[in-house]
């Protein structure tokens, strides 16, 4: 339960070549962000890894800085056209491949969310941290941000129960299809995804 023999080997066999091949694309994306959004090019944030242990996750930046003077205080006002494109194509995730090579993450597993969510999980929802977080997961190929938090967490714990080589290969294949169709990029009525504050209340924030 939670993992299987050969999962780490699968991660390295697929991710190392993908990371190397994507370097020219990453360079182009970095240049676009530098020109259109300015510095910093990368977005860094502490996220919970295996068993909730924190690590600093790096992605390409997609939003403008928080700027109360100019009314840029929520996701919708801070999101740019370039940022929306990077998110819809998942190009903002390319630096995350390095975390899989390092062993912070796996190709497939529950997405690493925010540290402040840890205190809001029910015991069942917290089981999503029994495996390494993933670049993609069962929730991401089953509706992504179009799902409610509760639906996502149910799929995360379902993955923890059923993790296998066959399931990972199916999820990777469905991820390619979802990215090409740009499915479920944002929650309904939100530029990204409402913040999780427990199963009964939610407010808007970066996800």
Tab-separated table of C-alpha atoms in Angstrom:
chain	number	residue	atom	x	y	z
A	1	UNK	CA	0.000	0.000	0.000
A	2	UNK	CA	1.292	3.503	-0.856
A	3	UNK	CA	4.157	2.457	-3.118
A	4	UNK	CA	5.597	-0.538	-4.992
A	5	UNK	CA	8.939	-1.977	-5.962
A	6	UNK	CA	10.355	-0.211	-9.001
A	7	UNK	CA	8.480	3.082	-8.546
A	8	UNK	CA	11.683	5.053	-8.003
A	9	UNK	CA	13.310	3.387	-11.018
A	10	UNK	CA	10.308	4.326	-13.159
A	11	UNK	CA	10.560	7.926	-11.939
A	12	UNK	CA	14.233	8.198	-12.905
A	13	UNK	CA	13.879	6.327	-16.207
A	14	UNK	CA	11.186	8.736	-17.431
A	15	UNK	CA	12.146	11.968	-15.707
A	16	UNK	CA	15.891	12.270	-16.338
A	17	UNK	CA	15.516	12.182	-20.156
A	18	UNK	CA	12.437	14.447	-19.981
A	19	UNK	CA	14.295	16.973	-17.847
A	20	UNK	CA	17.286	17.068	-20.199
A	21	UNK	CA	15.146	17.300	-23.351
A	22	UNK	CA	13.039	20.089	-21.831
A	23	UNK	CA	16.005	22.331	-20.954
A	24	UNK	CA	15.788	24.407	-24.181
A	25	UNK	CA	12.043	24.884	-23.609
A	26	UNK	CA	12.672	25.850	-19.992
A	27	UNK	CA	15.216	28.414	-21.174
A	28	UNK	CA	12.659	29.938	-23.568
A	29	UNK	CA	9.950	30.045	-20.876
A	30	UNK	CA	12.385	31.666	-18.434
A	31	UNK	CA	13.234	34.337	-21.011
A	32	UNK	CA	9.537	35.038	-21.701
A	33	UNK	CA	8.787	35.444	-18.001
A	34	UNK	CA	11.808	37.685	-17.507
A	35	UNK	CA	10.678	39.954	-20.375
A	36	UNK	CA	6.905	39.940	-19.690
A	37	UNK	CA	6.684	39.616	-15.893
A	38	UNK	CA	10.139	40.631	-14.701
A	39	UNK	CA	11.987	39.053	-11.820
A	40	UNK	CA	11.922	36.573	-10.213
A	41	UNK	CA	11.463	34.015	-12.973
A	42	UNK	CA	10.900	31.164	-10.534
A	43	UNK	CA	8.196	30.780	-7.904
A	44	UNK	CA	9.460	29.124	-4.714
A	45	UNK	CA	7.244	27.853	-1.949
A	46	UNK	CA	7.594	25.383	0.909
A	47	UNK	CA	5.326	22.377	0.371
A	48	UNK	CA	4.748	19.172	2.361
A	49	UNK	CA	6.479	16.080	1.012
A	50	UNK	CA	6.450	12.449	2.156
A	51	UNK	CA	4.862	12.228	5.638
A	52	UNK	CA	4.372	16.005	5.546
A	53	UNK	CA	8.099	16.796	5.659
A	54	UNK	CA	8.639	20.238	4.078
A	55	UNK	CA	10.685	20.914	0.947
A	56	UNK	CA	11.028	24.028	-1.222
A	57	UNK	CA	9.192	23.458	-4.495
A	58	UNK	CA	10.188	25.484	-7.538
A	59	UNK	CA	7.961	26.309	-10.509
A	60	UNK	CA	7.904	29.007	-13.169
A	61	UNK	CA	6.177	32.151	-11.922
A	62	UNK	CA	2.757	32.805	-13.498
A	63	UNK	CA	1.369	35.696	-11.418
A	64	UNK	CA	2.211	39.329	-10.822
A	65	UNK	CA	3.383	40.237	-7.302
A	66	UNK	CA	0.822	41.106	-4.635
A	67	UNK	CA	0.246	44.863	-5.057
A	68	UNK	CA	-2.482	46.408	-2.897
A	69	UNK	CA	-1.820	49.936	-4.214
A	70	UNK	CA	-2.834	48.858	-7.748
A	71	UNK	CA	-5.603	46.501	-6.708
A	72	UNK	CA	-3.679	43.321	-7.511
A	73	UNK	CA	-4.592	41.390	-4.393
A	74	UNK	CA	-6.281	38.219	-5.648
A	75	UNK	CA	-5.485	35.476	-8.137
A	76	UNK	CA	-7.758	36.868	-10.870
A	77	UNK	CA	-6.142	40.339	-10.862
A	78	UNK	CA	-2.588	38.957	-10.567
A	79	UNK	CA	-2.916	36.320	-13.305
A	80	UNK	CA	-1.528	37.369	-16.691
A	81	UNK	CA	-2.179	36.045	-20.179
A	82	UNK	CA	1.269	34.481	-20.217
A	83	UNK	CA	0.633	32.936	-16.810
A	84	UNK	CA	-2.674	31.448	-17.935
A	85	UNK	CA	-0.971	29.980	-21.000
A	86	UNK	CA	1.840	28.463	-18.934
A	87	UNK	CA	-0.657	26.906	-16.525
A	88	UNK	CA	-2.978	25.615	-19.248
A	89	UNK	CA	-0.061	23.888	-20.998
A	90	UNK	CA	1.600	22.844	-17.690
A	91	UNK	CA	4.842	24.481	-18.876
A	92	UNK	CA	5.052	26.172	-15.462
A	93	UNK	CA	5.621	22.695	-13.989
A	94	UNK	CA	8.806	21.894	-15.968
A	95	UNK	CA	11.235	22.898	-13.157
A	96	UNK	CA	9.360	20.456	-10.918
A	97	UNK	CA	10.974	17.594	-12.856
A	98	UNK	CA	14.148	18.309	-10.891
A	99	UNK	CA	12.316	17.510	-7.647
A	100	UNK	CA	11.516	14.055	-9.015
A	101	UNK	CA	15.177	13.469	-9.897
A	102	UNK	CA	16.142	14.562	-6.352
A	103	UNK	CA	13.563	12.280	-4.760
A	104	UNK	CA	11.433	15.040	-3.200
A	105	UNK	CA	8.554	13.978	-5.443
A	106	UNK	CA	7.410	11.166	-7.713
A	107	UNK	CA	5.980	11.340	-11.215
A	108	UNK	CA	2.645	10.089	-9.852
A	109	UNK	CA	1.173	10.852	-6.449
A	110	UNK	CA	-1.053	13.368	-4.661
A	111	UNK	CA	-0.122	16.954	-5.590
A	112	UNK	CA	1.951	18.797	-2.949
A	113	UNK	CA	-0.366	21.502	-1.577
A	114	UNK	CA	0.236	24.242	0.994
A	115	UNK	CA	1.814	23.698	4.420
A	116	UNK	CA	-1.106	25.441	6.139
A	117	UNK	CA	-3.485	22.793	4.811
A	118	UNK	CA	-1.903	20.126	7.048
A	119	UNK	CA	-3.891	21.186	10.115
A	120	UNK	CA	-7.182	21.107	8.198
A	121	UNK	CA	-7.043	17.539	6.916
A	122	UNK	CA	-9.235	14.856	8.440
A	123	UNK	CA	-7.272	11.702	9.447
A	124	UNK	CA	-8.449	10.035	6.232
A	125	UNK	CA	-7.479	13.026	4.062
A	126	UNK	CA	-4.041	13.192	5.753
A	127	UNK	CA	-3.236	9.748	4.371
A	128	UNK	CA	-2.418	11.471	1.070
A	129	UNK	CA	1.006	12.134	2.644
A	130	UNK	CA	1.756	8.429	3.082
A	131	UNK	CA	3.399	8.553	-0.367
A	132	UNK	CA	5.708	11.044	-2.088
A	133	UNK	CA	3.774	13.903	-3.695
A	134	UNK	CA	3.461	13.697	-7.454
A	135	UNK	CA	3.769	15.860	-10.546
A	136	UNK	CA	0.481	14.307	-11.644
A	137	UNK	CA	-2.004	12.091	-9.889
A	138	UNK	CA	-5.329	10.327	-9.996
A	139	UNK	CA	-7.131	13.567	-9.067
A	140	UNK	CA	-5.371	15.529	-11.824
A	141	UNK	CA	-6.511	13.108	-14.546
A	142	UNK	CA	-10.022	12.886	-13.088
A	143	UNK	CA	-10.969	16.556	-13.300
A	144	UNK	CA	-7.987	18.516	-11.881
A	145	UNK	CA	-9.164	21.906	-10.515
A	146	UNK	CA	-12.747	21.307	-11.666
A	147	UNK	CA	-13.100	18.915	-8.680
A	148	UNK	CA	-13.940	19.942	-5.126
A	149	UNK	CA	-11.245	19.499	-2.489
A	150	UNK	CA	-13.168	16.577	-0.999
A	151	UNK	CA	-13.329	14.825	-4.371
A	152	UNK	CA	-9.600	15.379	-4.871
A	153	UNK	CA	-8.667	14.039	-1.447
A	154	UNK	CA	-10.860	10.957	-1.935
A	155	UNK	CA	-8.996	10.238	-5.182
A	156	UNK	CA	-5.637	10.881	-3.457
A	157	UNK	CA	-6.328	8.313	-0.738
A	158	UNK	CA	-7.703	5.914	-3.348
A	159	UNK	CA	-4.334	6.210	-5.116
A	160	UNK	CA	-2.474	5.538	-1.849
A	161	UNK	CA	-4.494	2.326	-1.479
A	162	UNK	CA	-4.039	1.121	-5.060
A	163	UNK	CA	-0.589	2.420	-6.125
A	164	UNK	CA	0.963	0.075	-8.676
A	165	UNK	CA	3.083	0.183	-11.818
A	166	UNK	CA	0.016	-0.427	-13.974
A	167	UNK	CA	-1.934	2.409	-12.315
A	168	UNK	CA	0.997	4.822	-12.624
A	169	UNK	CA	1.385	4.072	-16.334
A	170	UNK	CA	-2.360	4.616	-16.861
A	171	UNK	CA	-2.215	7.965	-15.012
A	172	UNK	CA	0.843	9.101	-16.994
A	173	UNK	CA	-0.938	8.255	-20.260
A	174	UNK	CA	-4.116	10.079	-19.184
A	175	UNK	CA	-2.008	13.072	-18.062
A	176	UNK	CA	-0.637	13.521	-21.568
A	177	UNK	CA	-4.198	13.507	-22.909
A	178	UNK	CA	-5.445	15.957	-20.226
A	179	UNK	CA	-2.589	18.394	-20.861
A	180	UNK	CA	-3.232	18.345	-24.611
A	181	UNK	CA	-6.951	19.040	-24.002
A	182	UNK	CA	-6.135	21.618	-21.246
A	183	UNK	CA	-8.856	20.168	-19.018
A	184	UNK	CA	-9.795	21.497	-15.564
A	185	UNK	CA	-7.245	24.304	-15.292
A	186	UNK	CA	-9.271	26.397	-12.846
A	187	UNK	CA	-12.080	25.859	-10.410
A	188	UNK	CA	-15.449	27.305	-11.445
A	189	UNK	CA	-15.516	31.048	-10.631
A	190	UNK	CA	-11.832	31.161	-9.645
A	191	UNK	CA	-8.596	32.012	-11.498
A	192	UNK	CA	-6.905	29.043	-9.844
A	193	UNK	CA	-8.434	27.040	-6.974
A	194	UNK	CA	-10.153	28.182	-3.748
A	195	UNK	CA	-7.933	27.766	-0.697
A	196	UNK	CA	-8.676	24.721	1.459
A	197	UNK	CA	-9.546	25.697	5.022
A	198	UNK	CA	-11.278	22.483	6.032
A	199	UNK	CA	-14.141	20.532	4.537
A	200	UNK	CA	-16.754	23.097	5.612
A	201	UNK	CA	-15.187	26.488	4.716
A	202	UNK	CA	-13.054	27.859	1.852
A	203	UNK	CA	-11.550	31.199	0.867
A	204	UNK	CA	-9.591	32.361	-2.173
A	205	UNK	CA	-5.784	32.147	-2.358
A	206	UNK	CA	-2.766	30.846	-4.321
A	207	UNK	CA	-2.758	27.104	-4.957
